[in-house]
Amino acid sequence: MKILITAGPTREPIDPVRFISNRSSGKMGYALARAFRRLNHEVLLISGPTHIDVPDLVDFIPVETAEEMYHAVSQMISRADVAIFCAAVADYTMKEIAPQKIKKTGDSLTLVMQKTKDILGSARSVHGFAGYLVGFAAETENLEQQARDKLQRKDCDMIIANDVSQQGIGFDASDNEVMIIEAHENTILPRDSKEHIAHHLAAMITEKAIRKNIASA
Ligand code: C5P
């Protein structure tokens, strides 16, 4: 199968030397890319800036901003059988990027930002993606409910939820503990390395995607 994965943070420029970003390391998305490759799938990784090497034999599109990631996904999603949105995309970007470095003239500085496009939310509604769709949810409270809402709102087959308020898992950590939310079931994968979690997820998603494709064929 052809698997599209988004990973890493995005960077939203403020002026020529500054940007707003987040703590996403890209570890989970890259671990998934490696895990799907090991299962002999064709993998396309669309990633914001990270410090991780691009896995061997994986197609790679580097991006910086949420808008660039949206554009890359729009171009490529129709070729995918499975799309997994692991990236920590900025929710807001600058309304206008200052053409010159902003000077520290005032005592305070107000930045005016506007919403970015929801890349995962556009997969079905804008791009008509009919394959197996997986989103991630990083929450600090009401994990299950928030993830279940996201599953419906973004028309996903699966949401992989993690509680980012817990120490040592999630953002920028090597371990994760995830709750897998599907329409009729929840599965918990207890704390383990992102590598092992990625293996479980890749095997599980492969099986479910095959079942879905057979059902809709
Ligand atoms: O709504 P929220 O941002 O919490 O949803 C998280 C999920 O949506 C993740 O899978 C993330 O990759 C995806 N997302 C996206 N584009 C955005 C915001 C989030 O693809 N602009």
PDB file of C-alpha atoms and ligand atoms in Angstrom:
ATOM      1  CA  MET A   1       0.000   0.000   0.000  1.00  0.00           C
ATOM      2  CA  LYS A   2       0.954   3.652  -0.353  1.00  0.00           C
ATOM      3  CA  ILE A   3       1.204   5.448   2.984  1.00  0.00           C
ATOM      4  CA  LEU A   4       1.348   9.242   3.380  1.00  0.00           C
ATOM      5  CA  ILE A   5       2.614  10.485   6.757  1.00  0.00           C
ATOM      6  CA  THR A   6       2.897  14.077   8.005  1.00  0.00           C
ATOM      7  CA  ALA A   7       5.368  14.662  10.822  1.00  0.00           C
ATOM      8  CA  GLY A   8       7.212  17.223  12.895  1.00  0.00           C
ATOM      9  CA  PRO A   9       6.351  20.812  13.765  1.00  0.00           C
ATOM     10  CA  THR A  10       5.670  23.681  11.395  1.00  0.00           C
ATOM     11  CA  ARG A  11       7.400  27.058  11.558  1.00  0.00           C
ATOM     12  CA  GLU A  12       5.428  30.225  11.052  1.00  0.00           C
ATOM     13  CA  PRO A  13       7.710  33.176  10.265  1.00  0.00           C
ATOM     14  CA  ILE A  14       7.238  36.514  12.050  1.00  0.00           C
ATOM     15  CA  ASP A  15      10.002  38.448  10.284  1.00  0.00           C
ATOM     16  CA  PRO A  16      13.118  37.423   8.308  1.00  0.00           C
ATOM     17  CA  VAL A  17      14.861  36.036  11.429  1.00  0.00           C
ATOM     18  CA  ARG A  18      12.087  34.816  13.768  1.00  0.00           C
ATOM     19  CA  PHE A  19       9.361  32.200  13.766  1.00  0.00           C
ATOM     20  CA  ILE A  20       6.735  30.562  15.994  1.00  0.00           C
ATOM     21  CA  SER A  21       6.917  26.795  16.348  1.00  0.00           C
ATOM     22  CA  ASN A  22       6.291  24.027  18.921  1.00  0.00           C
ATOM     23  CA  ARG A  23       8.085  21.218  20.747  1.00  0.00           C
ATOM     24  CA  SER A  24       7.249  18.423  18.313  1.00  0.00           C
ATOM     25  CA  SER A  25      10.418  16.404  17.601  1.00  0.00           C
ATOM     26  CA  GLY A  26       8.984  14.373  14.711  1.00  0.00           C
ATOM     27  CA  LYS A  27      10.012  11.127  16.479  1.00  0.00           C
ATOM     28  CA  MET A  28       6.586   9.467  16.297  1.00  0.00           C
ATOM     29  CA  GLY A  29       6.044  10.245  12.603  1.00  0.00           C
ATOM     30  CA  TYR A  30       9.539   9.126  11.597  1.00  0.00           C
ATOM     31  CA  ALA A  31       9.178   5.934  13.676  1.00  0.00           C
ATOM     32  CA  LEU A  32       5.915   5.252  11.818  1.00  0.00           C
ATOM     33  CA  ALA A  33       7.608   5.881   8.461  1.00  0.00           C
ATOM     34  CA  ARG A  34      10.318   3.309   9.348  1.00  0.00           C
ATOM     35  CA  ALA A  35       7.752   0.816  10.669  1.00  0.00           C
ATOM     36  CA  PHE A  36       5.634   0.959   7.491  1.00  0.00           C
ATOM     37  CA  ARG A  37       8.781   0.623   5.328  1.00  0.00           C
ATOM     38  CA  ARG A  38       9.736  -2.503   7.267  1.00  0.00           C
ATOM     39  CA  LEU A  39       6.338  -3.914   6.348  1.00  0.00           C
ATOM     40  CA  ASN A  40       7.284  -3.202   2.704  1.00  0.00           C
ATOM     41  CA  HIS A  41       4.802  -0.406   2.088  1.00  0.00           C
ATOM     42  CA  GLU A  42       5.619   2.630  -0.075  1.00  0.00           C
ATOM     43  CA  VAL A  43       6.010   5.570   2.281  1.00  0.00           C
ATOM     44  CA  LEU A  44       5.856   9.308   1.592  1.00  0.00           C
ATOM     45  CA  LEU A  45       6.915  11.460   4.548  1.00  0.00           C
ATOM     46  CA  ILE A  46       5.934  15.143   4.502  1.00  0.00           C
ATOM     47  CA  SER A  47       7.781  16.769   7.356  1.00  0.00           C
ATOM     48  CA  GLY A  48       8.446  20.059   9.047  1.00  0.00           C
ATOM     49  CA  PRO A  49      11.991  20.760  10.329  1.00  0.00           C
ATOM     50  CA  THR A  50      13.419  18.039  12.637  1.00  0.00           C
ATOM     51  CA  HIS A  51      16.855  16.751  13.646  1.00  0.00           C
ATOM     52  CA  ILE A  52      16.110  13.202  12.493  1.00  0.00           C
ATOM     53  CA  ASP A  53      17.644  11.530   9.440  1.00  0.00           C
ATOM     54  CA  VAL A  54      15.211  10.730   6.650  1.00  0.00           C
ATOM     55  CA  PRO A  55      14.635   6.942   6.762  1.00  0.00           C
ATOM     56  CA  ASP A  56      16.090   4.900   3.896  1.00  0.00           C
ATOM     57  CA  LEU A  57      13.825   4.176   0.940  1.00  0.00           C
ATOM     58  CA  VAL A  58      11.189   6.657   2.051  1.00  0.00           C
ATOM     59  CA  ASP A  59      10.021   9.457  -0.296  1.00  0.00           C
ATOM     60  CA  PHE A  60      10.446  12.775   1.436  1.00  0.00           C
ATOM     61  CA  ILE A  61       9.003  16.258   1.026  1.00  0.00           C
ATOM     62  CA  PRO A  62      10.447  18.824   3.446  1.00  0.00           C
ATOM     63  CA  VAL A  63       8.212  21.756   4.358  1.00  0.00           C
ATOM     64  CA  GLU A  64       8.362  24.640   6.809  1.00  0.00           C
ATOM     65  CA  THR A  65       5.000  26.325   7.203  1.00  0.00           C
ATOM     66  CA  ALA A  66       1.472  24.967   7.709  1.00  0.00           C
ATOM     67  CA  GLU A  67       0.569  26.404   4.296  1.00  0.00           C
ATOM     68  CA  GLU A  68       3.444  24.501   2.628  1.00  0.00           C
ATOM     69  CA  MET A  69       2.383  21.290   4.393  1.00  0.00           C
ATOM     70  CA  TYR A  70      -1.222  21.820   3.251  1.00  0.00           C
ATOM     71  CA  HIS A  71      -0.032  22.324  -0.319  1.00  0.00           C
ATOM     72  CA  ALA A  72       2.174  19.186  -0.301  1.00  0.00           C
ATOM     73  CA  VAL A  73      -0.647  17.060   1.147  1.00  0.00           C
ATOM     74  CA  SER A  74      -3.138  18.463  -1.416  1.00  0.00           C
ATOM     75  CA  GLN A  75      -0.801  17.449  -4.244  1.00  0.00           C
ATOM     76  CA  MET A  76      -0.050  13.944  -2.958  1.00  0.00           C
ATOM     77  CA  ILE A  77      -3.035  12.592  -1.011  1.00  0.00           C
ATOM     78  CA  SER A  78      -4.935  11.234  -4.004  1.00  0.00           C
ATOM     79  CA  ARG A  79      -2.120   8.674  -4.532  1.00  0.00           C
ATOM     80  CA  ALA A  80      -2.295   7.325  -0.968  1.00  0.00           C
ATOM     81  CA  ASP A  81      -4.225   4.337   0.378  1.00  0.00           C
ATOM     82  CA  VAL A  82      -3.557   5.337   3.975  1.00  0.00           C
ATOM     83  CA  ALA A  83      -2.947   8.876   5.295  1.00  0.00           C
ATOM     84  CA  ILE A  84      -1.584   9.444   8.797  1.00  0.00           C
ATOM     85  CA  PHE A  85      -1.447  12.984  10.166  1.00  0.00           C
ATOM     86  CA  CYS A  86       1.128  13.011  12.899  1.00  0.00           C
ATOM     87  CA  ALA A  87       2.446  16.568  12.410  1.00  0.00           C
ATOM     88  CA  ALA A  88       1.991  19.234  15.079  1.00  0.00           C
ATOM     89  CA  VAL A  89       0.685  21.871  12.693  1.00  0.00           C
ATOM     90  CA  ALA A  90       0.504  25.466  13.916  1.00  0.00           C
ATOM     91  CA  ASP A  91      -3.091  26.518  14.550  1.00  0.00           C
ATOM     92  CA  TYR A  92      -2.281  30.164  13.774  1.00  0.00           C
ATOM     93  CA  THR A  93       0.096  31.921  11.418  1.00  0.00           C
ATOM     94  CA  MET A  94       1.023  35.598  11.064  1.00  0.00           C
ATOM     95  CA  LYS A  95      -1.521  37.692   9.200  1.00  0.00           C
ATOM     96  CA  GLU A  96       1.408  39.551   7.674  1.00  0.00           C
ATOM     97  CA  ILE A  97       5.109  38.683   7.857  1.00  0.00           C
ATOM     98  CA  ALA A  98       7.209  41.766   8.611  1.00  0.00           C
ATOM     99  CA  PRO A  99       9.526  42.368   5.618  1.00  0.00           C
ATOM    100  CA  GLN A 100      12.341  43.635   7.901  1.00  0.00           C
ATOM    101  CA  LYS A 101      13.532  42.490  11.342  1.00  0.00           C
ATOM    102  CA  ILE A 102      11.133  43.887  13.967  1.00  0.00           C
ATOM    103  CA  LYS A 103      12.904  46.452  16.198  1.00  0.00           C
ATOM    104  CA  LYS A 104      12.456  46.562  19.992  1.00  0.00           C
ATOM    105  CA  THR A 105      11.004  50.060  19.975  1.00  0.00           C
ATOM    106  CA  GLY A 106       7.895  49.581  22.157  1.00  0.00           C
ATOM    107  CA  ASP A 107       7.464  48.110  25.675  1.00  0.00           C
ATOM    108  CA  SER A 108       5.080  45.531  24.311  1.00  0.00           C
ATOM    109  CA  LEU A 109       4.513  43.907  20.959  1.00  0.00           C
ATOM    110  CA  THR A 110       1.208  42.599  19.591  1.00  0.00           C
ATOM    111  CA  LEU A 111       1.227  39.955  16.878  1.00  0.00           C
ATOM    112  CA  VAL A 112      -1.892  39.575  14.752  1.00  0.00           C
ATOM    113  CA  MET A 113      -2.400  35.989  13.641  1.00  0.00           C
ATOM    114  CA  GLN A 114      -4.953  34.095  11.621  1.00  0.00           C
ATOM    115  CA  LYS A 115      -6.063  30.468  11.594  1.00  0.00           C
ATOM    116  CA  THR A 116      -4.175  27.996   9.432  1.00  0.00           C
ATOM    117  CA  LYS A 117      -6.022  25.474   7.270  1.00  0.00           C
ATOM    118  CA  ASP A 118      -6.844  22.184   8.987  1.00  0.00           C
ATOM    119  CA  ILE A 119      -4.909  19.712   6.860  1.00  0.00           C
ATOM    120  CA  LEU A 120      -6.413  16.581   8.407  1.00  0.00           C
ATOM    121  CA  GLY A 121      -9.890  18.129   8.394  1.00  0.00           C
ATOM    122  CA  SER A 122      -9.559  18.828   4.657  1.00  0.00           C
ATOM    123  CA  ALA A 123      -8.556  15.283   3.689  1.00  0.00           C
ATOM    124  CA  ARG A 124     -12.105  14.036   3.124  1.00  0.00           C
ATOM    125  CA  SER A 125     -14.069  17.279   2.817  1.00  0.00           C
ATOM    126  CA  VAL A 126     -11.805  19.140   0.352  1.00  0.00           C
ATOM    127  CA  HIS A 127      -9.628  16.463  -1.263  1.00  0.00           C
ATOM    128  CA  GLY A 128     -12.199  13.656  -1.306  1.00  0.00           C
ATOM    129  CA  PHE A 129      -9.786  11.163   0.250  1.00  0.00           C
ATOM    130  CA  ALA A 130     -11.529   7.777   0.472  1.00  0.00           C
ATOM    131  CA  GLY A 131      -8.701   5.705   1.970  1.00  0.00           C
ATOM    132  CA  TYR A 132      -7.922   4.865   5.580  1.00  0.00           C
ATOM    133  CA  LEU A 133      -7.527   8.112   7.544  1.00  0.00           C
ATOM    134  CA  VAL A 134      -5.644   8.422  10.843  1.00  0.00           C
ATOM    135  CA  GLY A 135      -5.271  11.531  12.988  1.00  0.00           C
ATOM    136  CA  PHE A 136      -3.418  12.228  16.205  1.00  0.00           C
ATOM    137  CA  ALA A 137      -4.747  14.060  19.242  1.00  0.00           C
ATOM    138  CA  ALA A 138      -2.438  15.547  21.847  1.00  0.00           C
ATOM    139  CA  GLU A 139      -4.560  16.640  24.783  1.00  0.00           C
ATOM    140  CA  THR A 140      -4.029  17.753  28.357  1.00  0.00           C
ATOM    141  CA  GLU A 141      -7.557  16.926  29.606  1.00  0.00           C
ATOM    142  CA  ASN A 142     -10.616  14.811  28.708  1.00  0.00           C
ATOM    143  CA  LEU A 143      -8.431  12.744  26.382  1.00  0.00           C
ATOM    144  CA  GLU A 144     -10.986  10.175  25.282  1.00  0.00           C
ATOM    145  CA  GLN A 145     -13.873  12.594  24.735  1.00  0.00           C
ATOM    146  CA  GLN A 146     -11.758  15.111  22.820  1.00  0.00           C
ATOM    147  CA  ALA A 147     -10.310  12.364  20.640  1.00  0.00           C
ATOM    148  CA  ARG A 148     -13.735  10.867  19.951  1.00  0.00           C
ATOM    149  CA  ASP A 149     -15.063  14.322  18.928  1.00  0.00           C
ATOM    150  CA  LYS A 150     -12.079  14.698  16.585  1.00  0.00           C
ATOM    151  CA  LEU A 151     -12.743  11.244  15.073  1.00  0.00           C
ATOM    152  CA  GLN A 152     -16.226  12.379  14.053  1.00  0.00           C
ATOM    153  CA  ARG A 153     -15.486  15.999  13.179  1.00  0.00           C
ATOM    154  CA  LYS A 154     -12.573  15.142  10.888  1.00  0.00           C
ATOM    155  CA  ASP A 155     -14.211  11.962   9.554  1.00  0.00           C
ATOM    156  CA  CYS A 156     -11.268   9.734  10.549  1.00  0.00           C
ATOM    157  CA  ASP A 157     -11.135   5.951  10.795  1.00  0.00           C
ATOM    158  CA  MET A 158      -8.813   6.163  13.790  1.00  0.00           C
ATOM    159  CA  ILE A 159      -7.496   8.759  16.227  1.00  0.00           C
ATOM    160  CA  ILE A 160      -4.324   8.042  18.174  1.00  0.00           C
ATOM    161  CA  ALA A 161      -4.568  10.042  21.371  1.00  0.00           C
ATOM    162  CA  ASN A 162      -1.897  10.878  23.882  1.00  0.00           C
ATOM    163  CA  ASP A 163      -2.022  12.770  27.133  1.00  0.00           C
ATOM    164  CA  VAL A 164       0.695  15.408  26.784  1.00  0.00           C
ATOM    165  CA  SER A 165       0.322  16.533  30.402  1.00  0.00           C
ATOM    166  CA  GLN A 166       2.076  13.303  31.524  1.00  0.00           C
ATOM    167  CA  GLN A 167       5.845  13.505  32.111  1.00  0.00           C
ATOM    168  CA  GLY A 168       8.114  11.453  29.846  1.00  0.00           C
ATOM    169  CA  ILE A 169       5.674  10.688  27.057  1.00  0.00           C
ATOM    170  CA  GLY A 170       4.386  12.529  24.018  1.00  0.00           C
ATOM    171  CA  PHE A 171       6.052  15.747  22.890  1.00  0.00           C
ATOM    172  CA  ASP A 172       9.823  15.561  22.429  1.00  0.00           C
ATOM    173  CA  ALA A 173      10.036  12.309  24.442  1.00  0.00           C
ATOM    174  CA  SER A 174      11.294   8.900  23.286  1.00  0.00           C
ATOM    175  CA  ASP A 175       8.357   7.079  24.887  1.00  0.00           C
ATOM    176  CA  ASN A 176       4.671   7.257  24.306  1.00  0.00           C
ATOM    177  CA  GLU A 177       1.464   5.767  25.670  1.00  0.00           C
ATOM    178  CA  VAL A 178      -1.510   5.998  23.374  1.00  0.00           C
ATOM    179  CA  MET A 179      -5.225   5.385  23.334  1.00  0.00           C
ATOM    180  CA  ILE A 180      -6.491   4.235  19.946  1.00  0.00           C
ATOM    181  CA  ILE A 181      -9.994   5.484  19.287  1.00  0.00           C
ATOM    182  CA  GLU A 182     -12.149   3.954  16.561  1.00  0.00           C
ATOM    183  CA  ALA A 183     -15.884   4.218  15.948  1.00  0.00           C
ATOM    184  CA  HIS A 184     -16.765   1.189  18.072  1.00  0.00           C
ATOM    185  CA  GLU A 185     -13.733   0.500  20.228  1.00  0.00           C
ATOM    186  CA  ASN A 186     -10.869   1.902  22.275  1.00  0.00           C
ATOM    187  CA  THR A 187      -7.499   0.181  22.645  1.00  0.00           C
ATOM    188  CA  ILE A 188      -4.733   1.275  25.010  1.00  0.00           C
ATOM    189  CA  LEU A 189      -1.079   0.692  24.118  1.00  0.00           C
ATOM    190  CA  PRO A 190       0.757   1.068  27.463  1.00  0.00           C
ATOM    191  CA  ARG A 191       3.951   3.111  27.838  1.00  0.00           C
ATOM    192  CA  ASP A 192       6.681   1.899  25.505  1.00  0.00           C
ATOM    193  CA  SER A 193       9.289   3.366  23.142  1.00  0.00           C
ATOM    194  CA  LYS A 194       7.909   5.263  20.152  1.00  0.00           C
ATOM    195  CA  GLU A 195       9.673   2.644  18.014  1.00  0.00           C
ATOM    196  CA  HIS A 196       7.645  -0.219  19.548  1.00  0.00           C
ATOM    197  CA  ILE A 197       4.416   1.783  19.559  1.00  0.00           C
ATOM    198  CA  ALA A 198       4.995   2.595  15.873  1.00  0.00           C
ATOM    199  CA  HIS A 199       5.372  -1.134  15.125  1.00  0.00           C
ATOM    200  CA  HIS A 200       2.078  -1.997  16.783  1.00  0.00           C
ATOM    201  CA  LEU A 201       0.344   0.878  15.050  1.00  0.00           C
ATOM    202  CA  ALA A 202       1.745   0.040  11.602  1.00  0.00           C
ATOM    203  CA  ALA A 203       0.622  -3.597  11.895  1.00  0.00           C
ATOM    204  CA  MET A 204      -2.801  -2.617  13.207  1.00  0.00           C
ATOM    205  CA  ILE A 205      -3.386   0.121  10.601  1.00  0.00           C
ATOM    206  CA  THR A 206      -2.263  -2.184   7.768  1.00  0.00           C
ATOM    207  CA  GLU A 207      -4.771  -4.847   8.791  1.00  0.00           C
ATOM    208  CA  LYS A 208      -7.643  -2.385   9.228  1.00  0.00           C
ATOM    209  CA  ALA A 209      -6.896  -0.541   5.986  1.00  0.00           C
ATOM    210  CA  ILE A 210      -6.891  -3.813   4.044  1.00  0.00           C
ATOM    211  CA  ARG A 211     -10.248  -4.712   5.610  1.00  0.00           C
ATOM    212  CA  LYS A 212     -11.687  -1.284   4.751  1.00  0.00           C
ATOM    213  CA  ASN A 213     -10.414  -1.380   1.155  1.00  0.00           C
ATOM    214  CA  ILE A 214     -11.854  -4.859   0.647  1.00  0.00           C
ATOM    215  CA  ALA A 215     -15.179  -3.745   2.131  1.00  0.00           C
ATOM    216  CA  SER A 216     -15.386  -0.682  -0.140  1.00  0.00           C
ATOM    217  CA  ALA A 217     -14.149  -2.498  -3.296  1.00  0.00           C
TER     218      ALA A 217
HETATM  219  O1  C5P B   1      -7.558  19.673  16.211  1.00  0.00           O
HETATM  220  P1  C5P B   1      -6.157  19.275  16.487  1.00  0.00           P
HETATM  221  O2  C5P B   1      -5.118  20.220  15.936  1.00  0.00           O
HETATM  222  O3  C5P B   1      -5.873  18.922  17.916  1.00  0.00           O
HETATM  223  O4  C5P B   1      -6.007  17.901  15.681  1.00  0.00           O
HETATM  224  C1  C5P B   1      -4.815  17.178  15.693  1.00  0.00           C
HETATM  225  C2  C5P B   1      -4.731  16.369  14.445  1.00  0.00           C
HETATM  226  O5  C5P B   1      -5.008  17.206  13.319  1.00  0.00           O
HETATM  227  C3  C5P B   1      -3.346  15.831  14.186  1.00  0.00           C
HETATM  228  O6  C5P B   1      -3.495  14.607  13.478  1.00  0.00           O
HETATM  229  C4  C5P B   1      -2.696  16.905  13.325  1.00  0.00           C
HETATM  230  O7  C5P B   1      -1.658  16.384  12.529  1.00  0.00           O
HETATM  231  C5  C5P B   1      -3.863  17.367  12.494  1.00  0.00           C
HETATM  232  N1  C5P B   1      -3.838  18.786  12.097  1.00  0.00           N
HETATM  233  C6  C5P B   1      -3.671  19.103  10.762  1.00  0.00           C
HETATM  234  N2  C5P B   1      -3.682  20.426  10.374  1.00  0.00           N
HETATM  235  C7  C5P B   1      -3.859  21.404  11.276  1.00  0.00           C
HETATM  236  C8  C5P B   1      -4.033  21.093  12.628  1.00  0.00           C
HETATM  237  C9  C5P B   1      -4.011  19.765  13.010  1.00  0.00           C
HETATM  238  O8  C5P B   1      -3.488  18.215   9.949  1.00  0.00           O
HETATM  239  N3  C5P B   1      -3.855  22.669  10.856  1.00  0.00           N
END
